[in-house]
Amino acid sequence: MNTAADTVLQPLLAADPGAPLVTHYDLAAPSRIELSVTSTANWAAKIAGLLRDEVGVAPGDVVVCDLPAHWLTAGVLLGAWWTGAEVRTGPADDAVAVITTADRLDRHPADVETLLMTTDPMGRPLAAVGVDVPPGVIDLAESCRIHPDAFIPSGVGGLALDGRRVGELADPTLAGRALVAGRERKDVLTVLAGIFASGGSAVLVTGADADSPGAADVATTERTTLTL
């Protein structure tokens, strides 16, 4: 039996490890970052190592993720899955960790282990972009870098996202190259999880709505096959 991350990544790595899995356009920056299946798996492994070895996340634990559309969000989702944890997109009394961004820190309990994800287009740690990290809070981008690019799970959890197993997230209509633009935080992880579980790839656009000329240009350039 595999973790949710293994279930998603193994067939993608076997089919074409160099294929793009996550492409992120920040139209305000402007910037474009693309991660292959292998690169995404490497980031996920580092984050999984951080969560298990430093935070103590174990199979079956709950990790709350309150995150925007960003290429690193994909690594967080898959990294949490690799530990065997269930990701929740909303508050959870049984959460052992919360992963969010600096601007949302005050929305989450202070007594739960908290990690802050950078929203810098290049993924630079918070200190490098002038964001203060409070004592006791972990800078995810800074702390995960020392962990290996490969991860061997300690065990297998059951649920993947908001009470659903990874197989329940799959949808054949999501198996293409999906444009994801203008989505609210609460929807981003659900959309990404569905795409990955279905064998698809994601083109994330921030700084523009889905019906904007900028997003339309991205869709043409990236040859997306569906919009979510």
mmCIF file with all atom_site columns, C-alpha atoms in Angstrom:
data_model
loop_
_atom_site.group_PDB
_atom_site.id
_atom_site.type_symbol
_atom_site.label_atom_id
_atom_site.label_alt_id
_atom_site.label_comp_id
_atom_site.label_asym_id
_atom_site.label_entity_id
_atom_site.label_seq_id
_atom_site.pdbx_PDB_ins_code
_atom_site.Cartn_x
_atom_site.Cartn_y
_atom_site.Cartn_z
_atom_site.occupancy
_atom_site.B_iso_or_equiv
_atom_site.pdbx_formal_charge
_atom_site.auth_seq_id
_atom_site.auth_comp_id
_atom_site.auth_asym_id
_atom_site.auth_atom_id
_atom_site.pdbx_PDB_model_num
ATOM 1   C CA . MET A 1 1   ? 0.000   0.000  0.000   1.00 0.00 ? 1   MET A CA 1
ATOM 2   C CA . ASN A 1 2   ? 1.362   3.410  -1.007  1.00 0.00 ? 2   ASN A CA 1
ATOM 3   C CA . THR A 1 3   ? 1.153   6.879  0.450   1.00 0.00 ? 3   THR A CA 1
ATOM 4   C CA . ALA A 1 4   ? -0.978  9.344  -1.500  1.00 0.00 ? 4   ALA A CA 1
ATOM 5   C CA . ALA A 1 5   ? 2.222   10.942 -2.814  1.00 0.00 ? 5   ALA A CA 1
ATOM 6   C CA . ASP A 1 6   ? 3.554   7.619  -4.104  1.00 0.00 ? 6   ASP A CA 1
ATOM 7   C CA . THR A 1 7   ? 0.201   6.861  -5.719  1.00 0.00 ? 7   THR A CA 1
ATOM 8   C CA . VAL A 1 8   ? 0.380   10.160 -7.598  1.00 0.00 ? 8   VAL A CA 1
ATOM 9   C CA . LEU A 1 9   ? 4.089   10.412 -8.358  1.00 0.00 ? 9   LEU A CA 1
ATOM 10  C CA . GLN A 1 10  ? 5.106   6.858  -9.245  1.00 0.00 ? 10  GLN A CA 1
ATOM 11  C CA . PRO A 1 11  ? 3.145   6.641  -12.528 1.00 0.00 ? 11  PRO A CA 1
ATOM 12  C CA . LEU A 1 12  ? 4.157   10.185 -13.502 1.00 0.00 ? 12  LEU A CA 1
ATOM 13  C CA . LEU A 1 13  ? 7.837   9.472  -12.852 1.00 0.00 ? 13  LEU A CA 1
ATOM 14  C CA . ALA A 1 14  ? 7.617   6.212  -14.775 1.00 0.00 ? 14  ALA A CA 1
ATOM 15  C CA . ALA A 1 15  ? 5.907   7.827  -17.762 1.00 0.00 ? 15  ALA A CA 1
ATOM 16  C CA . ASP A 1 16  ? 8.034   10.974 -18.208 1.00 0.00 ? 16  ASP A CA 1
ATOM 17  C CA . PRO A 1 17  ? 10.033  12.335 -15.265 1.00 0.00 ? 17  PRO A CA 1
ATOM 18  C CA . GLY A 1 18  ? 11.064  15.416 -17.232 1.00 0.00 ? 18  GLY A CA 1
ATOM 19  C CA . ALA A 1 19  ? 7.536   16.452 -18.149 1.00 0.00 ? 19  ALA A CA 1
ATOM 20  C CA . PRO A 1 20  ? 6.230   19.680 -16.584 1.00 0.00 ? 20  PRO A CA 1
ATOM 21  C CA . LEU A 1 21  ? 4.008   19.076 -13.573 1.00 0.00 ? 21  LEU A CA 1
ATOM 22  C CA . VAL A 1 22  ? 3.649   22.597 -12.174 1.00 0.00 ? 22  VAL A CA 1
ATOM 23  C CA . THR A 1 23  ? 4.112   25.854 -14.063 1.00 0.00 ? 23  THR A CA 1
ATOM 24  C CA . HIS A 1 24  ? 3.560   29.078 -12.131 1.00 0.00 ? 24  HIS A CA 1
ATOM 25  C CA . TYR A 1 25  ? 3.077   32.467 -13.760 1.00 0.00 ? 25  TYR A CA 1
ATOM 26  C CA . ASP A 1 26  ? 3.110   35.465 -11.429 1.00 0.00 ? 26  ASP A CA 1
ATOM 27  C CA . LEU A 1 27  ? 1.913   38.157 -13.810 1.00 0.00 ? 27  LEU A CA 1
ATOM 28  C CA . ALA A 1 28  ? 2.521   40.916 -11.273 1.00 0.00 ? 28  ALA A CA 1
ATOM 29  C CA . ALA A 1 29  ? 6.230   40.069 -10.873 1.00 0.00 ? 29  ALA A CA 1
ATOM 30  C CA . PRO A 1 30  ? 6.358   39.088 -13.775 1.00 0.00 ? 30  PRO A CA 1
ATOM 31  C CA . SER A 1 31  ? 7.843   35.602 -13.561 1.00 0.00 ? 31  SER A CA 1
ATOM 32  C CA . ARG A 1 32  ? 7.493   32.066 -14.833 1.00 0.00 ? 32  ARG A CA 1
ATOM 33  C CA . ILE A 1 33  ? 8.710   29.037 -12.871 1.00 0.00 ? 33  ILE A CA 1
ATOM 34  C CA . GLU A 1 34  ? 8.303   25.500 -14.166 1.00 0.00 ? 34  GLU A CA 1
ATOM 35  C CA . LEU A 1 35  ? 8.922   22.298 -12.233 1.00 0.00 ? 35  LEU A CA 1
ATOM 36  C CA . SER A 1 36  ? 9.160   18.915 -13.879 1.00 0.00 ? 36  SER A CA 1
ATOM 37  C CA . VAL A 1 37  ? 7.755   15.811 -12.248 1.00 0.00 ? 37  VAL A CA 1
ATOM 38  C CA . THR A 1 38  ? 11.227  15.065 -10.884 1.00 0.00 ? 38  THR A CA 1
ATOM 39  C CA . SER A 1 39  ? 11.794  18.587 -9.559  1.00 0.00 ? 39  SER A CA 1
ATOM 40  C CA . THR A 1 40  ? 8.391   18.624 -7.887  1.00 0.00 ? 40  THR A CA 1
ATOM 41  C CA . ALA A 1 41  ? 9.129   15.247 -6.305  1.00 0.00 ? 41  ALA A CA 1
ATOM 42  C CA . ASN A 1 42  ? 12.478  16.576 -5.037  1.00 0.00 ? 42  ASN A CA 1
ATOM 43  C CA . TRP A 1 43  ? 10.783  19.535 -3.341  1.00 0.00 ? 43  TRP A CA 1
ATOM 44  C CA . ALA A 1 44  ? 8.092   17.265 -1.930  1.00 0.00 ? 44  ALA A CA 1
ATOM 45  C CA . ALA A 1 45  ? 10.761  14.957 -0.505  1.00 0.00 ? 45  ALA A CA 1
ATOM 46  C CA . LYS A 1 46  ? 12.534  17.856 1.213   1.00 0.00 ? 46  LYS A CA 1
ATOM 47  C CA . ILE A 1 47  ? 9.283   19.103 2.710   1.00 0.00 ? 47  ILE A CA 1
ATOM 48  C CA . ALA A 1 48  ? 8.302   15.601 3.799   1.00 0.00 ? 48  ALA A CA 1
ATOM 49  C CA . GLY A 1 49  ? 11.662  15.254 5.527   1.00 0.00 ? 49  GLY A CA 1
ATOM 50  C CA . LEU A 1 50  ? 11.142  18.546 7.334   1.00 0.00 ? 50  LEU A CA 1
ATOM 51  C CA . LEU A 1 51  ? 7.630   17.624 8.427   1.00 0.00 ? 51  LEU A CA 1
ATOM 52  C CA . ARG A 1 52  ? 8.566   14.172 9.692   1.00 0.00 ? 52  ARG A CA 1
ATOM 53  C CA . ASP A 1 53  ? 12.038  14.736 11.127  1.00 0.00 ? 53  ASP A CA 1
ATOM 54  C CA . GLU A 1 54  ? 11.694  18.230 12.592  1.00 0.00 ? 54  GLU A CA 1
ATOM 55  C CA . VAL A 1 55  ? 7.966   18.690 13.183  1.00 0.00 ? 55  VAL A CA 1
ATOM 56  C CA . GLY A 1 56  ? 7.153   15.075 14.024  1.00 0.00 ? 56  GLY A CA 1
ATOM 57  C CA . VAL A 1 57  ? 4.335   14.532 11.529  1.00 0.00 ? 57  VAL A CA 1
ATOM 58  C CA . ALA A 1 58  ? 3.389   10.844 11.412  1.00 0.00 ? 58  ALA A CA 1
ATOM 59  C CA . PRO A 1 59  ? 1.065   8.711  9.246   1.00 0.00 ? 59  PRO A CA 1
ATOM 60  C CA . GLY A 1 60  ? -2.559  9.522  9.987   1.00 0.00 ? 60  GLY A CA 1
ATOM 61  C CA . ASP A 1 61  ? -1.804  12.970 11.415  1.00 0.00 ? 61  ASP A CA 1
ATOM 62  C CA . VAL A 1 62  ? -3.671  16.049 10.211  1.00 0.00 ? 62  VAL A CA 1
ATOM 63  C CA . VAL A 1 63  ? -1.824  18.993 8.661   1.00 0.00 ? 63  VAL A CA 1
ATOM 64  C CA . VAL A 1 64  ? -3.756  22.186 7.910   1.00 0.00 ? 64  VAL A CA 1
ATOM 65  C CA . CYS A 1 65  ? -2.610  23.935 4.731   1.00 0.00 ? 65  CYS A CA 1
ATOM 66  C CA . ASP A 1 66  ? -3.828  27.493 4.158   1.00 0.00 ? 66  ASP A CA 1
ATOM 67  C CA . LEU A 1 67  ? -1.917  28.389 1.011   1.00 0.00 ? 67  LEU A CA 1
ATOM 68  C CA . PRO A 1 68  ? -2.262  30.372 -2.226  1.00 0.00 ? 68  PRO A CA 1
ATOM 69  C CA . ALA A 1 69  ? -1.628  29.268 -5.786  1.00 0.00 ? 69  ALA A CA 1
ATOM 70  C CA . HIS A 1 70  ? 2.174   28.926 -5.992  1.00 0.00 ? 70  HIS A CA 1
ATOM 71  C CA . TRP A 1 71  ? 4.542   26.298 -7.321  1.00 0.00 ? 71  TRP A CA 1
ATOM 72  C CA . LEU A 1 72  ? 5.767   25.567 -3.793  1.00 0.00 ? 72  LEU A CA 1
ATOM 73  C CA . THR A 1 73  ? 2.194   24.791 -2.699  1.00 0.00 ? 73  THR A CA 1
ATOM 74  C CA . ALA A 1 74  ? 2.367   21.700 -4.897  1.00 0.00 ? 74  ALA A CA 1
ATOM 75  C CA . GLY A 1 75  ? 5.473   20.567 -3.044  1.00 0.00 ? 75  GLY A CA 1
ATOM 76  C CA . VAL A 1 76  ? 3.778   21.149 0.305   1.00 0.00 ? 76  VAL A CA 1
ATOM 77  C CA . LEU A 1 77  ? 0.729   19.095 -0.687  1.00 0.00 ? 77  LEU A CA 1
ATOM 78  C CA . LEU A 1 78  ? 2.768   16.162 -1.957  1.00 0.00 ? 78  LEU A CA 1
ATOM 79  C CA . GLY A 1 79  ? 5.263   16.451 0.894   1.00 0.00 ? 79  GLY A CA 1
ATOM 80  C CA . ALA A 1 80  ? 2.527   16.245 3.506   1.00 0.00 ? 80  ALA A CA 1
ATOM 81  C CA . TRP A 1 81  ? 1.040   13.273 1.664   1.00 0.00 ? 81  TRP A CA 1
ATOM 82  C CA . TRP A 1 82  ? 4.418   11.551 1.647   1.00 0.00 ? 82  TRP A CA 1
ATOM 83  C CA . THR A 1 83  ? 4.506   11.576 5.442   1.00 0.00 ? 83  THR A CA 1
ATOM 84  C CA . GLY A 1 84  ? 1.145   9.782  5.429   1.00 0.00 ? 84  GLY A CA 1
ATOM 85  C CA . ALA A 1 85  ? -0.654  12.859 6.748   1.00 0.00 ? 85  ALA A CA 1
ATOM 86  C CA . GLU A 1 86  ? -4.111  14.036 5.788   1.00 0.00 ? 86  GLU A CA 1
ATOM 87  C CA . VAL A 1 87  ? -4.206  17.604 4.464   1.00 0.00 ? 87  VAL A CA 1
ATOM 88  C CA . ARG A 1 88  ? -7.083  19.798 5.576   1.00 0.00 ? 88  ARG A CA 1
ATOM 89  C CA . THR A 1 89  ? -7.953  23.041 3.825   1.00 0.00 ? 89  THR A CA 1
ATOM 90  C CA . GLY A 1 90  ? -9.839  24.470 6.801   1.00 0.00 ? 90  GLY A CA 1
ATOM 91  C CA . PRO A 1 91  ? -9.442  24.673 10.580  1.00 0.00 ? 91  PRO A CA 1
ATOM 92  C CA . ALA A 1 92  ? -8.963  21.369 12.397  1.00 0.00 ? 92  ALA A CA 1
ATOM 93  C CA . ASP A 1 93  ? -8.876  20.865 16.161  1.00 0.00 ? 93  ASP A CA 1
ATOM 94  C CA . ASP A 1 94  ? -6.795  17.718 15.701  1.00 0.00 ? 94  ASP A CA 1
ATOM 95  C CA . ALA A 1 95  ? -4.104  19.302 13.510  1.00 0.00 ? 95  ALA A CA 1
ATOM 96  C CA . VAL A 1 96  ? -0.490  18.644 14.522  1.00 0.00 ? 96  VAL A CA 1
ATOM 97  C CA . ALA A 1 97  ? 0.836   21.360 12.209  1.00 0.00 ? 97  ALA A CA 1
ATOM 98  C CA . VAL A 1 98  ? -0.295  24.362 10.202  1.00 0.00 ? 98  VAL A CA 1
ATOM 99  C CA . ILE A 1 99  ? 1.372   25.520 6.994   1.00 0.00 ? 99  ILE A CA 1
ATOM 100 C CA . THR A 1 100 ? 0.386   29.009 5.909   1.00 0.00 ? 100 THR A CA 1
ATOM 101 C CA . THR A 1 101 ? 1.814   32.351 4.774   1.00 0.00 ? 101 THR A CA 1
ATOM 102 C CA . ALA A 1 102 ? 3.032   35.252 6.898   1.00 0.00 ? 102 ALA A CA 1
ATOM 103 C CA . ASP A 1 103 ? -0.015  37.408 6.165   1.00 0.00 ? 103 ASP A CA 1
ATOM 104 C CA . ARG A 1 104 ? -2.326  34.688 7.551   1.00 0.00 ? 104 ARG A CA 1
ATOM 105 C CA . LEU A 1 105 ? -0.382  33.719 10.646  1.00 0.00 ? 105 LEU A CA 1
ATOM 106 C CA . ASP A 1 106 ? -2.818  35.384 13.060  1.00 0.00 ? 106 ASP A CA 1
ATOM 107 C CA . ARG A 1 107 ? -5.706  33.295 11.700  1.00 0.00 ? 107 ARG A CA 1
ATOM 108 C CA . HIS A 1 108 ? -4.303  30.078 13.140  1.00 0.00 ? 108 HIS A CA 1
ATOM 109 C CA . PRO A 1 109 ? -3.822  28.757 16.707  1.00 0.00 ? 109 PRO A CA 1
ATOM 110 C CA . ALA A 1 110 ? -0.584  29.815 18.366  1.00 0.00 ? 110 ALA A CA 1
ATOM 111 C CA . ASP A 1 111 ? -0.240  26.493 20.194  1.00 0.00 ? 111 ASP A CA 1
ATOM 112 C CA . VAL A 1 112 ? 0.103   24.383 17.028  1.00 0.00 ? 112 VAL A CA 1
ATOM 113 C CA . GLU A 1 113 ? 3.437   23.863 15.256  1.00 0.00 ? 113 GLU A CA 1
ATOM 114 C CA . THR A 1 114 ? 3.427   26.429 12.460  1.00 0.00 ? 114 THR A CA 1
ATOM 115 C CA . LEU A 1 115 ? 5.407   26.665 9.238   1.00 0.00 ? 115 LEU A CA 1
ATOM 116 C CA . LEU A 1 116 ? 5.370   29.704 6.972   1.00 0.00 ? 116 LEU A CA 1
ATOM 117 C CA . MET A 1 117 ? 5.655   29.263 3.212   1.00 0.00 ? 117 MET A CA 1
ATOM 118 C CA . THR A 1 118 ? 7.225   31.985 1.138   1.00 0.00 ? 118 THR A CA 1
ATOM 119 C CA . THR A 1 119 ? 5.205   33.480 -1.716  1.00 0.00 ? 119 THR A CA 1
ATOM 120 C CA . ASP A 1 120 ? 8.293   34.845 -3.438  1.00 0.00 ? 120 ASP A CA 1
ATOM 121 C CA . PRO A 1 121 ? 8.142   33.845 -7.120  1.00 0.00 ? 121 PRO A CA 1
ATOM 122 C CA . MET A 1 122 ? 11.621  32.319 -6.885  1.00 0.00 ? 122 MET A CA 1
ATOM 123 C CA . GLY A 1 123 ? 10.901  30.543 -3.598  1.00 0.00 ? 123 GLY A CA 1
ATOM 124 C CA . ARG A 1 124 ? 13.439  32.529 -1.593  1.00 0.00 ? 124 ARG A CA 1
ATOM 125 C CA . PRO A 1 125 ? 13.268  32.112 2.205   1.00 0.00 ? 125 PRO A CA 1
ATOM 126 C CA . LEU A 1 126 ? 11.317  34.711 4.158   1.00 0.00 ? 126 LEU A CA 1
ATOM 127 C CA . ALA A 1 127 ? 14.371  36.398 5.665   1.00 0.00 ? 127 ALA A CA 1
ATOM 128 C CA . ALA A 1 128 ? 15.799  36.880 2.176   1.00 0.00 ? 128 ALA A CA 1
ATOM 129 C CA . VAL A 1 129 ? 12.730  38.871 1.133   1.00 0.00 ? 129 VAL A CA 1
ATOM 130 C CA . GLY A 1 130 ? 12.511  40.952 4.307   1.00 0.00 ? 130 GLY A CA 1
ATOM 131 C CA . VAL A 1 131 ? 9.779   39.037 6.137   1.00 0.00 ? 131 VAL A CA 1
ATOM 132 C CA . ASP A 1 132 ? 10.281  38.507 9.872   1.00 0.00 ? 132 ASP A CA 1
ATOM 133 C CA . VAL A 1 133 ? 9.663   35.004 11.204  1.00 0.00 ? 133 VAL A CA 1
ATOM 134 C CA . PRO A 1 134 ? 8.375   34.981 14.802  1.00 0.00 ? 134 PRO A CA 1
ATOM 135 C CA . PRO A 1 135 ? 10.182  32.842 17.395  1.00 0.00 ? 135 PRO A CA 1
ATOM 136 C CA . GLY A 1 136 ? 9.004   29.241 17.358  1.00 0.00 ? 136 GLY A CA 1
ATOM 137 C CA . VAL A 1 137 ? 7.715   29.482 13.783  1.00 0.00 ? 137 VAL A CA 1
ATOM 138 C CA . ILE A 1 138 ? 9.499   27.616 10.979  1.00 0.00 ? 138 ILE A CA 1
ATOM 139 C CA . ASP A 1 139 ? 10.488  29.202 7.663   1.00 0.00 ? 139 ASP A CA 1
ATOM 140 C CA . LEU A 1 140 ? 9.571   26.295 5.398   1.00 0.00 ? 140 LEU A CA 1
ATOM 141 C CA . ALA A 1 141 ? 11.683  27.290 2.391   1.00 0.00 ? 141 ALA A CA 1
ATOM 142 C CA . GLU A 1 142 ? 14.763  27.859 4.543   1.00 0.00 ? 142 GLU A CA 1
ATOM 143 C CA . SER A 1 143 ? 14.405  24.759 6.709   1.00 0.00 ? 143 SER A CA 1
ATOM 144 C CA . CYS A 1 144 ? 13.494  22.204 4.050   1.00 0.00 ? 144 CYS A CA 1
ATOM 145 C CA . ARG A 1 145 ? 16.593  22.832 1.926   1.00 0.00 ? 145 ARG A CA 1
ATOM 146 C CA . ILE A 1 146 ? 18.885  20.755 4.150   1.00 0.00 ? 146 ILE A CA 1
ATOM 147 C CA . HIS A 1 147 ? 16.729  17.652 3.721   1.00 0.00 ? 147 HIS A CA 1
ATOM 148 C CA . PRO A 1 148 ? 17.406  15.036 1.015   1.00 0.00 ? 148 PRO A CA 1
ATOM 149 C CA . ASP A 1 149 ? 15.840  15.034 -2.446  1.00 0.00 ? 149 ASP A CA 1
ATOM 150 C CA . ALA A 1 150 ? 14.431  11.559 -1.793  1.00 0.00 ? 150 ALA A CA 1
ATOM 151 C CA . PHE A 1 151 ? 12.061  10.358 0.906   1.00 0.00 ? 151 PHE A CA 1
ATOM 152 C CA . ILE A 1 152 ? 11.268  6.917  2.289   1.00 0.00 ? 152 ILE A CA 1
ATOM 153 C CA . PRO A 1 153 ? 7.930   6.978  4.146   1.00 0.00 ? 153 PRO A CA 1
ATOM 154 C CA . SER A 1 154 ? 7.739   5.704  7.705   1.00 0.00 ? 154 SER A CA 1
ATOM 155 C CA . GLY A 1 155 ? 4.234   4.377  7.089   1.00 0.00 ? 155 GLY A CA 1
ATOM 156 C CA . VAL A 1 156 ? 1.046   4.872  5.143   1.00 0.00 ? 156 VAL A CA 1
ATOM 157 C CA . GLY A 1 157 ? -1.881  7.026  6.191   1.00 0.00 ? 157 GLY A CA 1
ATOM 158 C CA . GLY A 1 158 ? -5.439  6.600  5.009   1.00 0.00 ? 158 GLY A CA 1
ATOM 159 C CA . LEU A 1 159 ? -7.055  9.903  4.117   1.00 0.00 ? 159 LEU A CA 1
ATOM 160 C CA . ALA A 1 160 ? -5.485  12.393 1.714   1.00 0.00 ? 160 ALA A CA 1
ATOM 161 C CA . LEU A 1 161 ? -7.530  15.601 1.609   1.00 0.00 ? 161 LEU A CA 1
ATOM 162 C CA . ASP A 1 162 ? -10.469 16.777 3.698   1.00 0.00 ? 162 ASP A CA 1
ATOM 163 C CA . GLY A 1 163 ? -11.655 13.281 4.567   1.00 0.00 ? 163 GLY A CA 1
ATOM 164 C CA . ARG A 1 164 ? -11.167 11.773 1.109   1.00 0.00 ? 164 ARG A CA 1
ATOM 165 C CA . ARG A 1 165 ? -8.707  9.152  -0.080  1.00 0.00 ? 165 ARG A CA 1
ATOM 166 C CA . VAL A 1 166 ? -6.489  9.933  -3.034  1.00 0.00 ? 166 VAL A CA 1
ATOM 167 C CA . GLY A 1 167 ? -8.476  7.647  -5.335  1.00 0.00 ? 167 GLY A CA 1
ATOM 168 C CA . GLU A 1 168 ? -11.613 9.640  -4.594  1.00 0.00 ? 168 GLU A CA 1
ATOM 169 C CA . LEU A 1 169 ? -9.919  12.808 -5.843  1.00 0.00 ? 169 LEU A CA 1
ATOM 170 C CA . ALA A 1 170 ? -9.241  11.436 -9.317  1.00 0.00 ? 170 ALA A CA 1
ATOM 171 C CA . ASP A 1 171 ? -11.394 12.566 -12.238 1.00 0.00 ? 171 ASP A CA 1
ATOM 172 C CA . PRO A 1 172 ? -10.622 11.586 -15.864 1.00 0.00 ? 172 PRO A CA 1
ATOM 173 C CA . THR A 1 173 ? -11.636 15.063 -17.056 1.00 0.00 ? 173 THR A CA 1
ATOM 174 C CA . LEU A 1 174 ? -8.709  16.541 -15.095 1.00 0.00 ? 174 LEU A CA 1
ATOM 175 C CA . ALA A 1 175 ? -6.042  14.453 -16.806 1.00 0.00 ? 175 ALA A CA 1
ATOM 176 C CA . GLY A 1 176 ? -4.937  17.213 -19.177 1.00 0.00 ? 176 GLY A CA 1
ATOM 177 C CA . ARG A 1 177 ? -2.916  20.408 -18.778 1.00 0.00 ? 177 ARG A CA 1
ATOM 178 C CA . ALA A 1 178 ? -5.066  22.624 -16.577 1.00 0.00 ? 178 ALA A CA 1
ATOM 179 C CA . LEU A 1 179 ? -5.039  26.405 -16.291 1.00 0.00 ? 179 LEU A CA 1
ATOM 180 C CA . VAL A 1 180 ? -5.717  27.429 -12.685 1.00 0.00 ? 180 VAL A CA 1
ATOM 181 C CA . ALA A 1 181 ? -6.286  31.165 -12.268 1.00 0.00 ? 181 ALA A CA 1
ATOM 182 C CA . GLY A 1 182 ? -8.199  33.397 -9.889  1.00 0.00 ? 182 GLY A CA 1
ATOM 183 C CA . ARG A 1 183 ? -8.951  30.634 -7.400  1.00 0.00 ? 183 ARG A CA 1
ATOM 184 C CA . GLU A 1 184 ? -9.493  31.330 -3.703  1.00 0.00 ? 184 GLU A CA 1
ATOM 185 C CA . ARG A 1 185 ? -7.115  29.771 -1.205  1.00 0.00 ? 185 ARG A CA 1
ATOM 186 C CA . LYS A 1 186 ? -9.679  27.273 0.009   1.00 0.00 ? 186 LYS A CA 1
ATOM 187 C CA . ASP A 1 187 ? -9.970  25.889 -3.522  1.00 0.00 ? 187 ASP A CA 1
ATOM 188 C CA . VAL A 1 188 ? -6.322  25.802 -4.596  1.00 0.00 ? 188 VAL A CA 1
ATOM 189 C CA . LEU A 1 189 ? -5.301  22.591 -2.831  1.00 0.00 ? 189 LEU A CA 1
ATOM 190 C CA . THR A 1 190 ? -8.504  20.815 -3.823  1.00 0.00 ? 190 THR A CA 1
ATOM 191 C CA . VAL A 1 191 ? -7.915  21.708 -7.468  1.00 0.00 ? 191 VAL A CA 1
ATOM 192 C CA . LEU A 1 192 ? -4.236  20.719 -7.381  1.00 0.00 ? 192 LEU A CA 1
ATOM 193 C CA . ALA A 1 193 ? -5.019  17.450 -5.624  1.00 0.00 ? 193 ALA A CA 1
ATOM 194 C CA . GLY A 1 194 ? -7.601  16.571 -8.261  1.00 0.00 ? 194 GLY A CA 1
ATOM 195 C CA . ILE A 1 195 ? -5.219  17.361 -11.117 1.00 0.00 ? 195 ILE A CA 1
ATOM 196 C CA . PHE A 1 196 ? -2.346  15.344 -9.660  1.00 0.00 ? 196 PHE A CA 1
ATOM 197 C CA . ALA A 1 197 ? -4.538  12.394 -8.676  1.00 0.00 ? 197 ALA A CA 1
ATOM 198 C CA . SER A 1 198 ? -5.829  12.295 -12.254 1.00 0.00 ? 198 SER A CA 1
ATOM 199 C CA . GLY A 1 199 ? -2.394  12.316 -13.880 1.00 0.00 ? 199 GLY A CA 1
ATOM 200 C CA . GLY A 1 200 ? -2.645  15.890 -15.127 1.00 0.00 ? 200 GLY A CA 1
ATOM 201 C CA . SER A 1 201 ? -0.401  18.935 -14.835 1.00 0.00 ? 201 SER A CA 1
ATOM 202 C CA . ALA A 1 202 ? -1.137  22.437 -13.562 1.00 0.00 ? 202 ALA A CA 1
ATOM 203 C CA . VAL A 1 203 ? -0.456  25.906 -14.926 1.00 0.00 ? 203 VAL A CA 1
ATOM 204 C CA . LEU A 1 204 ? -0.981  28.318 -12.038 1.00 0.00 ? 204 LEU A CA 1
ATOM 205 C CA . VAL A 1 205 ? -1.616  31.991 -12.753 1.00 0.00 ? 205 VAL A CA 1
ATOM 206 C CA . THR A 1 206 ? -1.500  34.625 -10.035 1.00 0.00 ? 206 THR A CA 1
ATOM 207 C CA . GLY A 1 207 ? -2.011  38.337 -10.467 1.00 0.00 ? 207 GLY A CA 1
ATOM 208 C CA . ALA A 1 208 ? -4.887  37.878 -12.912 1.00 0.00 ? 208 ALA A CA 1
ATOM 209 C CA . ASP A 1 209 ? -8.359  36.356 -13.090 1.00 0.00 ? 209 ASP A CA 1
ATOM 210 C CA . ALA A 1 210 ? -9.139  33.360 -15.264 1.00 0.00 ? 210 ALA A CA 1
ATOM 211 C CA . ASP A 1 211 ? -11.000 35.502 -17.815 1.00 0.00 ? 211 ASP A CA 1
ATOM 212 C CA . SER A 1 212 ? -8.271  38.163 -18.079 1.00 0.00 ? 212 SER A CA 1
ATOM 213 C CA . PRO A 1 213 ? -6.206  38.752 -21.237 1.00 0.00 ? 213 PRO A CA 1
ATOM 214 C CA . GLY A 1 214 ? -3.076  37.793 -19.287 1.00 0.00 ? 214 GLY A CA 1
ATOM 215 C CA . ALA A 1 215 ? -4.471  34.408 -18.322 1.00 0.00 ? 215 ALA A CA 1
ATOM 216 C CA . ALA A 1 216 ? -5.674  33.877 -21.881 1.00 0.00 ? 216 ALA A CA 1
ATOM 217 C CA . ASP A 1 217 ? -2.164  34.537 -23.172 1.00 0.00 ? 217 ASP A CA 1
ATOM 218 C CA . VAL A 1 218 ? -0.756  32.012 -20.706 1.00 0.00 ? 218 VAL A CA 1
ATOM 219 C CA . ALA A 1 219 ? -3.329  29.427 -21.778 1.00 0.00 ? 219 ALA A CA 1
ATOM 220 C CA . THR A 1 220 ? -2.275  29.866 -25.401 1.00 0.00 ? 220 THR A CA 1
ATOM 221 C CA . THR A 1 221 ? 1.439   29.761 -24.642 1.00 0.00 ? 221 THR A CA 1
ATOM 222 C CA . GLU A 1 222 ? 1.183   26.682 -22.430 1.00 0.00 ? 222 GLU A CA 1
ATOM 223 C CA . ARG A 1 223 ? -1.381  24.925 -24.637 1.00 0.00 ? 223 ARG A CA 1
ATOM 224 C CA . THR A 1 224 ? -3.671  24.173 -21.734 1.00 0.00 ? 224 THR A CA 1
ATOM 225 C CA . THR A 1 225 ? -6.570  21.835 -22.384 1.00 0.00 ? 225 THR A CA 1
ATOM 226 C CA . LEU A 1 226 ? -8.922  22.884 -19.574 1.00 0.00 ? 226 LEU A CA 1
ATOM 227 C CA . THR A 1 227 ? -9.530  25.758 -17.177 1.00 0.00 ? 227 THR A CA 1
ATOM 228 C CA . LEU A 1 228 ? -10.303 25.253 -13.500 1.00 0.00 ? 228 LEU A CA 1
#
